[in-house]
Coordinates of C-alpha atoms in Angstrom, one line a residue:
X56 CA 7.1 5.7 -38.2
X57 CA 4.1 4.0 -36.2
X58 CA 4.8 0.7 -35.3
X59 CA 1.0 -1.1 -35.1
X60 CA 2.5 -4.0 -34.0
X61 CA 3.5 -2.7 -30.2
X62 CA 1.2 -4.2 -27.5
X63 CA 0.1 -1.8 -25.5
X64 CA 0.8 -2.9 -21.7
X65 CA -1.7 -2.4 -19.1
X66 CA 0.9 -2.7 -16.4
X67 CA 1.1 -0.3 -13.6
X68 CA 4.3 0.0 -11.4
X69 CA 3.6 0.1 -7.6
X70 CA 6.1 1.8 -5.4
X71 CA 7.3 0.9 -1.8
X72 CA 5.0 3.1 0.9
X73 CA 7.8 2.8 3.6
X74 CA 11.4 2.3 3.8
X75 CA 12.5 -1.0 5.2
X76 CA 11.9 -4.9 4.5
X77 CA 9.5 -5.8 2.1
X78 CA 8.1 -9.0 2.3
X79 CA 4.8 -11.3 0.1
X80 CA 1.5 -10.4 2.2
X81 CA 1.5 -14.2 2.3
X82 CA 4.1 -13.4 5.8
X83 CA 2.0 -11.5 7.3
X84 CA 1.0 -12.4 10.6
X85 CA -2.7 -12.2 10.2
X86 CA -4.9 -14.2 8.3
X87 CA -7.3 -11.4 6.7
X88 CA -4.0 -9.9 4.7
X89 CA -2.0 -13.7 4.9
X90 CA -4.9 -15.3 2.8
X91 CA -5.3 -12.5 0.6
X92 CA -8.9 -12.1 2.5
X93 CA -9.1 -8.0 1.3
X94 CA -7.2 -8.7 -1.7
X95 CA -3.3 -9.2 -2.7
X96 CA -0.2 -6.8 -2.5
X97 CA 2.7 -6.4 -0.3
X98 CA 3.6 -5.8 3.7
X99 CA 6.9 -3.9 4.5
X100 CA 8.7 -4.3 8.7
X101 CA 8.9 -0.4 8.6
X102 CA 12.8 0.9 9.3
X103 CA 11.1 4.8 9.8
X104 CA 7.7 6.0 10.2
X105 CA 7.2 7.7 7.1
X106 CA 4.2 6.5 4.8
X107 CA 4.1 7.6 1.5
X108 CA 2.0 6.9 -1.6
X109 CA 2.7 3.9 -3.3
X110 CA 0.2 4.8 -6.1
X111 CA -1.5 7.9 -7.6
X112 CA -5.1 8.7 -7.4
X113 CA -7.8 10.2 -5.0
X114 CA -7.9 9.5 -0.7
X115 CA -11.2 7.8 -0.8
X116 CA -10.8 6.5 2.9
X117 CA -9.3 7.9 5.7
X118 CA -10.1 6.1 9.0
X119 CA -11.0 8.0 12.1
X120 CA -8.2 6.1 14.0
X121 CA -5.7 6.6 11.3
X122 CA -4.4 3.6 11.0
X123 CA -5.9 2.9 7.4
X124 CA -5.9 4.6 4.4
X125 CA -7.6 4.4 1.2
X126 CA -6.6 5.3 -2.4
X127 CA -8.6 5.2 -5.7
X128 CA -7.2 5.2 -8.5
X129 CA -8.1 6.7 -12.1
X130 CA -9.2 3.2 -13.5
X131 CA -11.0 2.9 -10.4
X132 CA -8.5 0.1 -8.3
X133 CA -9.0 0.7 -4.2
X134 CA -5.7 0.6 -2.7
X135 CA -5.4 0.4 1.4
X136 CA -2.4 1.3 3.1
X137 CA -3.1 0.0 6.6
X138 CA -0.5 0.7 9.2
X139 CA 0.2 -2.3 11.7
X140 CA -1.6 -4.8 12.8
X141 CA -4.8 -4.3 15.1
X142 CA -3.6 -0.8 16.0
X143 CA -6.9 0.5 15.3
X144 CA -7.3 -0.2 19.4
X145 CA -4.1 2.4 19.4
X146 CA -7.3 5.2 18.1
X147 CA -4.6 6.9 16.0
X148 CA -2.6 7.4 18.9
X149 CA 0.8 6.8 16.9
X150 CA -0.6 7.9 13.9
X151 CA -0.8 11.8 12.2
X152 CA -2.1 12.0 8.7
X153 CA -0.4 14.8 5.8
X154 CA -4.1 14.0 4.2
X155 CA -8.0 14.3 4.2
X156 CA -10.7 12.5 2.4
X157 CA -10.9 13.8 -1.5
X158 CA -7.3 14.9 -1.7
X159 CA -5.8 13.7 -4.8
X160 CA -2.1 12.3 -4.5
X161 CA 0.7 11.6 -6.7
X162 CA 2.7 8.4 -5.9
X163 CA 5.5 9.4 -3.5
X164 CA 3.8 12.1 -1.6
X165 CA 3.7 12.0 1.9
X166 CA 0.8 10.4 3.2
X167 CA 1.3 9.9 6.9
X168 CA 3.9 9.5 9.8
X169 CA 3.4 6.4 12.7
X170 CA 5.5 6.1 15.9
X171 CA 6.6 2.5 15.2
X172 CA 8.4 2.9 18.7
X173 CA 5.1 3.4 20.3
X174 CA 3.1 0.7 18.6
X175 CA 6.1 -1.7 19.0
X176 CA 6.4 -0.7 22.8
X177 CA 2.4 -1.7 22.8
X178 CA 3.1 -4.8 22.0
X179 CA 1.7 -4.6 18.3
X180 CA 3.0 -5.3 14.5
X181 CA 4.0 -2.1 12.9
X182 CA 4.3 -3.6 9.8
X183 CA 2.8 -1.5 6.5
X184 CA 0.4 -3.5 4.1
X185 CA -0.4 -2.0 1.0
X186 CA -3.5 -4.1 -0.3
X187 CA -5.5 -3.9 -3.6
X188 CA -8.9 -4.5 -2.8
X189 CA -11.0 -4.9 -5.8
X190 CA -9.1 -7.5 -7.4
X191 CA -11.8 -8.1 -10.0
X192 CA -10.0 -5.0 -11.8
X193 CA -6.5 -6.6 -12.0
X194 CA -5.3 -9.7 -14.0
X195 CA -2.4 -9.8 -12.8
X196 CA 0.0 -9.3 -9.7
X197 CA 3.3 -9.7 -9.5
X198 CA 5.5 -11.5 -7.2
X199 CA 7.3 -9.9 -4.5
X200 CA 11.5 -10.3 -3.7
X201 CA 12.1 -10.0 -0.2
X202 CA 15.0 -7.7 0.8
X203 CA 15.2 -3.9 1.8
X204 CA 13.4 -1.2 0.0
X205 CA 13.1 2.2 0.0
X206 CA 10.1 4.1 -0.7
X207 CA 9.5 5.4 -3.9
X208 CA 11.1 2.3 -5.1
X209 CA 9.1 0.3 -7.6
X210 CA 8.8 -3.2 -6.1
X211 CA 5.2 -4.7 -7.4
X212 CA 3.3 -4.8 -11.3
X213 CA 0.0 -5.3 -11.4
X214 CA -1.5 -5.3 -14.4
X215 CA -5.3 -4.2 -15.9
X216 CA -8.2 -6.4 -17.4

């Protein structure tokens, strides 16, 4: 039996990159992520240095220094997982990458290690902000619970126009 009646939902589950705490991207201590400057999402104080994919889709930006990472989607939503704050002056020192540009990835496959010791020890933020980036795509985002993740775990909804 077909039941007409059943909205169909345009949300989409987004998964924790890194273990550790999660936290709004409101907290994070830069203003380009803290205003929602790129867009909205979530920042996580990394307990390990594994990265993985938060979302599926196609690594449409990898830069040279590592430290960023850029995934697109099937309906087309840019998602950047940038690793600490202003270690792009690190040039990818702490960083080694599992992927290349054009590689497609399925949410929870390894993306990338950092040495959060090293880019701690430097004197810089190691925390992991996952950011959507064309929000003109999304009506909605959800909010984010503060408190210890692990990755895999679904902790944001964002949700289609």
């Amino acid at each position: 039996m077909f039941n007409f009646f059943k909205k169909k939902s345009n949300g989409v589950e987004v998964d924790a990159a890194v273990d550790g705490k999660i936290m709004p991207i409101t907290d994070v201590k830069d203003d380009v992520f803290s205003t929602k400057m790129l867009g909205d999402g979530y920042a996580i104080k990394p307990s390990d240095g594994h990265v993985y994919a938060p979302i599926g889709g196609t690594i449409s930006t990898l830069f040279p220094t590592k430290h960023a990472i850029g995934i697109t989607t099937e309906q087309g939503l840019e998602v950047l997982v940038h690793l600490g704050l202003d270690t792009v002056e690190l040039k990818g020192a702490p960083f080694t990458v599992n992927i290349k540009k054009g590689d497609k990835v399925k949410r929870g496959d390894s993306l990338a290690t950092m040495d959060i010791k090293m880019i701690t020890d430097k004197g810089y933020d190691d925390s992991a902000i996952v950011v959507y980036t064309n929000m003109k795509l999304l009506k909605s985002v959800s909010t984010i619970n503060s408190g210890q993740v692990t990755h895999g775990q679904k902790v944001q909804t964002i949700e289609f126009n």
